[in-house]
Every structure is written in structure tokens, then in C-alpha cells.
XYZ file of C-alpha atoms in Angstrom:
341
model
C 0.958 -37.323 -6.073
C -1.844 -34.813 -5.433
C -5.199 -36.519 -6.044
C -7.200 -33.320 -6.717
C -8.191 -33.351 -10.400
C -7.404 -29.628 -10.718
C -3.982 -30.075 -9.146
C -3.028 -33.327 -10.890
C -0.821 -31.659 -13.463
C 1.214 -29.541 -11.085
C 3.720 -30.232 -8.366
C 2.284 -30.326 -4.841
C 3.103 -27.311 -2.707
C 3.546 -26.510 0.945
C 0.046 -24.979 0.847
C -1.322 -28.364 -0.282
C 0.316 -30.010 2.725
C -1.109 -27.363 5.044
C -4.602 -27.843 3.612
C -4.383 -31.639 3.994
C -3.364 -31.365 7.668
C -5.673 -28.433 8.433
C -2.976 -26.067 9.677
C -1.435 -22.866 8.336
C 1.268 -22.742 5.698
C 3.393 -20.865 8.243
C 3.292 -23.841 10.627
C 4.190 -26.304 7.859
C 7.135 -24.082 6.965
C 8.352 -24.270 10.572
C 8.150 -28.061 10.495
C 10.176 -28.411 7.306
C 12.806 -26.019 8.624
C 12.971 -28.068 11.837
C 12.267 -24.998 13.957
C 10.319 -24.924 17.249
C 6.630 -24.045 17.277
C 4.867 -27.295 16.329
C 4.006 -30.288 18.501
C 5.429 -33.750 17.775
C 1.958 -34.919 16.734
C 1.599 -32.054 14.257
C 5.064 -32.729 12.833
C 4.162 -36.364 12.224
C 0.932 -35.349 10.479
C 2.785 -32.842 8.272
C 5.396 -35.398 7.201
C 2.706 -38.020 6.585
C 0.695 -35.603 4.438
C 3.831 -34.665 2.500
C 4.504 -38.336 1.739
C 0.894 -38.910 0.634
C 0.937 -35.877 -1.652
C 4.420 -36.493 -2.981
C 5.659 -33.129 -1.743
C 9.417 -32.605 -1.551
C 10.872 -29.388 -0.079
C 12.789 -27.378 -2.661
C 16.265 -27.242 -1.139
C 17.436 -24.600 -3.603
C 14.523 -22.377 -2.677
C 15.204 -22.980 1.000
C 18.799 -21.908 0.554
C 17.639 -18.836 -1.361
C 15.182 -17.993 1.396
C 18.037 -17.743 3.863
C 19.477 -14.780 1.951
C 18.208 -11.237 2.390
C 15.320 -10.468 0.053
C 15.034 -6.861 1.277
C 11.246 -7.160 0.978
C 8.777 -6.365 3.763
C 5.261 -7.713 3.535
C 2.251 -5.650 4.598
C -1.108 -7.238 5.387
C -4.031 -4.798 5.158
C -7.797 -4.832 4.859
C -8.808 -3.635 1.413
C -11.709 -1.374 2.443
C -10.055 0.125 5.511
C -9.307 3.793 4.781
C -6.946 4.136 7.733
C -4.917 1.230 6.388
C -4.571 3.146 3.114
C -3.157 6.099 5.061
C -0.721 3.767 6.827
C 0.463 2.209 3.558
C 1.160 5.650 2.119
C 3.386 6.270 5.130
C 5.102 2.876 4.941
C 6.479 3.204 1.399
C 8.815 6.202 1.845
C 10.264 4.867 5.119
C 10.904 1.440 3.619
C 12.540 2.990 0.557
C 14.785 5.119 2.744
C 15.916 2.007 4.613
C 16.529 0.040 1.412
C 13.455 -2.218 1.429
C 10.720 -2.961 -1.086
C 7.100 -3.417 0.015
C 4.786 -6.253 -0.963
C 1.090 -5.778 -0.154
C -1.381 -8.567 0.565
C -4.999 -7.601 1.066
C -7.666 -9.275 3.163
C -11.103 -8.987 1.579
C -13.556 -10.840 3.830
C -15.344 -13.113 3.269
C -13.579 -14.004 0.016
C -10.019 -13.802 1.357
C -9.340 -13.850 5.069
C -6.346 -12.414 6.903
C -4.557 -15.738 7.349
C -4.551 -16.260 3.598
C -3.198 -12.743 3.168
C -0.367 -13.398 5.650
C 0.418 -16.856 4.298
C 0.757 -15.343 0.816
C 3.383 -12.937 2.132
C 5.287 -15.751 3.818
C 5.316 -17.580 0.510
C 6.913 -14.648 -1.291
C 10.197 -14.435 0.654
C 9.245 -11.412 2.739
C 11.928 -10.868 5.365
C 9.544 -9.258 7.824
C 5.846 -8.501 8.135
C 3.771 -5.483 9.116
C 0.236 -6.472 10.081
C -2.307 -3.645 10.017
C -5.037 -4.155 12.603
C -7.215 -7.080 11.658
C -8.722 -10.026 13.510
C -5.825 -12.472 13.682
C -5.668 -14.413 16.940
C -2.703 -14.218 19.285
C -1.680 -17.850 18.755
C -1.347 -17.388 15.003
C 0.493 -14.074 15.364
C 2.918 -15.710 17.794
C 3.442 -18.578 15.337
C 4.289 -16.139 12.531
C 6.485 -14.128 14.889
C 8.595 -17.201 15.606
C 9.653 -17.440 11.969
C 10.024 -13.805 10.933
C 10.160 -10.264 12.291
C 6.643 -8.892 12.862
C 5.187 -5.527 13.841
C 1.452 -5.153 14.406
C -0.196 -1.749 13.999
C -3.357 -0.977 15.965
C -3.545 -4.127 18.077
C -1.639 -5.541 21.034
C -0.547 -9.168 21.397
C 1.136 -9.483 24.799
C 3.294 -12.586 25.014
C 3.254 -13.199 21.249
C 6.843 -12.071 20.783
C 6.035 -9.364 18.249
C 6.320 -5.584 18.289
C 3.185 -3.443 18.401
C 2.526 0.145 17.391
C -0.624 1.943 18.469
C -1.993 5.231 19.676
C -2.878 5.833 23.341
C -6.551 5.091 22.705
C -7.782 5.942 26.186
C -6.123 9.347 26.193
C -7.679 10.241 22.850
C -11.155 9.290 24.024
C -10.703 11.246 27.257
C -9.752 14.308 25.233
C -12.866 13.921 23.120
C -15.275 13.409 26.026
C -13.664 16.326 27.865
C -14.294 18.450 24.761
C -17.955 17.421 24.539
C -18.662 17.903 28.246
C -16.857 21.233 28.102
C -19.364 22.314 25.449
C -22.181 21.368 27.822
C -23.090 17.858 26.628
C -24.131 15.147 29.054
C -26.229 12.754 26.960
C -23.336 11.346 24.921
C -23.881 8.061 23.048
C -21.068 5.799 21.845
C -21.338 3.693 18.683
C -19.191 0.676 19.439
C -16.593 -0.680 17.010
C -17.227 -4.329 17.869
C -14.144 -6.467 17.391
C -12.294 -3.983 15.172
C -8.806 -2.767 16.061
C -8.817 -0.313 18.965
C -12.528 -0.732 19.675
C -12.335 -2.426 23.107
C -9.940 0.281 24.320
C -12.162 3.077 22.994
C -15.261 1.534 24.559
C -13.616 1.189 27.975
C -12.268 4.719 27.756
C -15.735 6.092 26.933
C -17.251 4.320 29.950
C -14.491 5.541 32.265
C -14.610 9.111 30.969
C -18.375 9.343 31.349
C -18.169 8.078 34.932
C -15.313 10.461 35.680
C -17.561 13.345 34.639
C -20.403 12.030 36.823
C -22.448 11.027 33.775
C -22.848 7.336 34.524
C -26.627 7.472 34.125
C -26.216 8.833 30.594
C -23.983 5.999 29.379
C -25.360 4.362 26.252
C -23.466 2.101 23.857
C -24.953 1.139 20.494
C -23.606 -1.913 18.609
C -21.565 -1.209 15.512
C -18.321 -1.722 13.647
C -15.916 0.353 11.574
C -18.110 0.770 8.495
C -20.435 3.489 7.203
C -23.291 0.980 7.280
C -23.032 0.530 11.049
C -23.135 4.302 11.557
C -26.258 4.618 9.425
C -27.856 1.732 11.317
C -27.127 3.383 14.663
C -28.647 6.629 13.370
C -31.841 4.850 12.367
C -32.074 3.282 15.832
C -31.752 6.679 17.510
C -34.128 8.418 15.092
C -36.825 5.856 15.875
C -37.260 7.690 19.202
C -36.737 11.362 18.378
C -38.075 12.507 21.737
C -35.082 10.915 23.458
C -32.229 11.811 21.145
C -28.807 12.343 22.739
C -27.087 15.666 22.236
C -23.790 14.118 21.101
C -22.556 10.907 19.468
C -19.024 9.501 19.550
C -18.443 6.905 16.824
C -15.614 4.395 17.219
C -14.027 5.486 13.941
C -14.454 8.078 11.197
C -16.117 5.783 8.662
C -18.826 4.936 11.176
C -19.208 8.634 11.995
C -19.576 9.524 8.298
C -22.306 6.908 7.858
C -24.075 8.319 10.907
C -23.790 11.875 9.584
C -25.249 10.934 6.216
C -28.277 9.309 7.841
C -29.082 12.181 10.220
C -28.571 14.781 7.492
C -31.007 12.883 5.269
C -33.459 12.859 8.189
C -33.311 16.673 8.332
C -31.244 17.113 11.502
C -28.715 19.887 11.791
C -25.169 19.051 12.882
C -24.026 20.397 15.301
C -27.234 22.381 15.993
C -29.425 19.367 16.824
C -26.663 16.861 17.445
C -22.874 16.889 17.766
C -20.934 14.054 16.118
C -17.315 12.948 16.545
C -15.160 10.094 15.299
C -11.683 8.602 15.714
C -8.754 8.293 13.226
C -8.755 11.580 11.264
C -8.771 9.850 7.889
C -9.103 11.821 4.658
C -12.923 11.678 4.719
C -12.966 13.551 8.036
C -11.003 16.389 6.473
C -13.331 16.943 3.499
C -14.880 20.403 3.709
C -18.485 19.212 3.501
C -17.935 16.693 6.324
C -15.533 18.647 8.566
C -15.578 15.983 11.288
C -14.340 16.488 14.821
C -12.148 13.471 15.558
C -9.036 12.087 17.262
C -5.927 11.990 15.100
C -3.805 8.833 15.195
C -0.896 10.119 13.067
C -0.646 7.279 10.515
C 2.629 8.612 9.103
C 4.407 8.239 12.433
C 2.830 4.834 13.123
C 3.989 3.668 9.707
C 7.498 4.933 10.375
C 7.716 3.193 13.745
C 6.366 -0.083 12.332
C 8.903 -0.222 9.507
C 11.753 0.716 11.834
C 10.666 -1.921 14.359
C 10.711 -4.716 11.764
C 14.065 -3.664 10.312
C 15.637 -3.372 13.773
C 14.351 -6.827 14.687
C 15.791 -8.259 11.476
C 19.162 -6.797 12.432
C 18.826 -7.888 16.065
C 16.524 -10.942 16.243
C 17.113 -11.426 19.973
C 15.465 -8.125 20.919
C 12.680 -8.120 23.466
C 9.208 -7.325 22.052
C 8.345 -3.639 22.222
C 5.077 -1.732 22.552
C 5.420 1.632 20.813
C 2.697 4.059 21.879
C 1.946 7.361 20.156
C 0.126 10.308 21.656
C -3.244 11.154 20.077
C -4.451 14.633 19.181
C -7.980 16.024 19.337
C -8.988 17.769 16.102
C -11.992 20.053 16.592
C -13.976 20.803 13.439
C -17.511 21.762 12.523
C -19.515 18.722 13.664
C -19.366 19.561 17.378
C -20.838 22.545 19.185
C -22.831 23.479 22.257
C -26.168 21.695 22.742
C -29.417 23.595 22.260
C -30.842 25.289 25.335
């Protein structure tokens, strides 16, 4: 039986076995279903841990799990505004196709993305939609071997899952073309770090600047997809007001909004002293007092494609993995204009 004092009065679970071995619940599930994806050594450890804990697979539940639950699980990050837009788009498509949606939120550092995904796997979700996130390719491939998976915002070549994303590079090119067309050359990029889409946006910024002959003006500030990182980047730039750029491209809208707040508080005029642009076109960007120039990702269409991809894979599990790419759209608003002079 389970030796944990807090677990002594309950039956051991598959999660207990996973914790004892130090692997994911998804991998333990594969082992008990005798499906490929785990090494012989791992299988032996799983069975040994099950014996030690007194865990017995529930055959009735396993039989039930083979039936169609008509539930799709969605993993999202709680504070990600773009994920909220995607979820709003997911519900009507799923309902039209006859599926219910179960949400599982990642809230780092309290609850990481693996826990969020494992919770969905434990609730009989037929397929999963993973919104962005920081899951590694090996884990995504492992989950993809046991259920239909579509990932929104990230690519996992070779993982056997479908992906849905915008053409990041094209969107950034449109934005840099817009800024250079206004007369800007000193254009700074606030990087998105390891967030979804950030590496592609960073590379596209570098390439676009070089294409316009502005290689000597390239400057990338560290950041992420939060308002705090935008405000931090603003403080770094404001520390040397004599060398301010004329335009800033933030990796996403939340970062851009944090940057805007900081420069407005410092007394700068946007776009008079500084043009600012983001990426996503979330609801904050559209507020009248923010009026942010940005690149639209079309969350409704991404949501539609993700749901359709999972349902089609459930109906045809032998399908080859697909990469579904949407075209971005530049949205020009009030935060960009011609530079002074």
C-alpha cells in the first residue's frame, strides 16, 4: 500500500506510480496499456513501483476509456491574454462538431504545464489542444502517441502532432516595412525570450533590418511576454535619453502595453517621441486609450483549425502530421507615426 501518511487512507493511483518512478502519468498510462513509447527498463520500473504501492489498473475504467468521451482537453496559461482569445474561439467550433471542452490551466510556478496536461489525460479527454507553452518536444511526442494532439503557436517537427501557427516572419516583415516606410531606422526589438513565437519573431526582425540596410541599428533587449518585461525595457532605454531609438517593436502586445505605460509615465509622447508596436492584436491593443499598432494573428481561425485538426485525427489516426499556417495582418493604429525631424 501507499506509505505516504496523507495517502494511507486512499487507493494508490497512476499518478502515485508516476511520482515514484519519476516519469509522467502519460508514460505510465502507455505502459499499462502495453503501447509503444517506453523503454524496457522504464516498464520494469513502472511495474515494480505499482507492486510496491499496491496499485492495480482499473479494468472497468480502462474499458470505459476506450469509448468516445466526446471531450477535448485544452491546456492554456492562465495569465496569457491571447490564450483567452483562443479559448473563446475554441468553444463554438467544438460545440458545432459535437464535442465538450475541458480546460486545464498552467499557473507557473505553482502548477506547470505537464501537470496541466496530465490532468487532462486523467479525465478521459479524447484529444488535446495545447496552447503555446514551454513543453519539450519529447514530452509532446509522448502525449501524441496516446491521443490526438494539436499545438497552437509552436512547432514540434517529428513529434507526430499537428501544429497551427501564424506566419511569424511575414508579420514581422510587414511591421518593419511599415516602420521604415514612415522613416524609422533606429528600431529596437524587445525579445520574447522562450515564449511561443519569440524565436521566429526575433529572427525575422534581424533579417528585416538587414534587408533594409539597417544592420548597424539592430538592437535586441531581453524580455518576455509580460507587461513587466516591457516596463523593464523602457527603463533601460530611458536611462540613456540621448540615445533613444525612434521606434520599438515588442514581441507581443502585453509587453508593448507595459512599455507604453512606462514611457507615458516618463512624459514621452507616443508616437511623437517614439513609435511602439506589438504582435497578437489582443483586446488590450484595441482599447481606445492604447490604440496599439500590431500584427493580428486571427485567434478565431487558429482555434477553428486546431479543433478541426484534432477531430480529423481522431477520425483518421493514421494521418500524417500537418503544419497549418495562417497569414498575418498588419493593423496600423495610433502608436506609430513618422519620427521627429
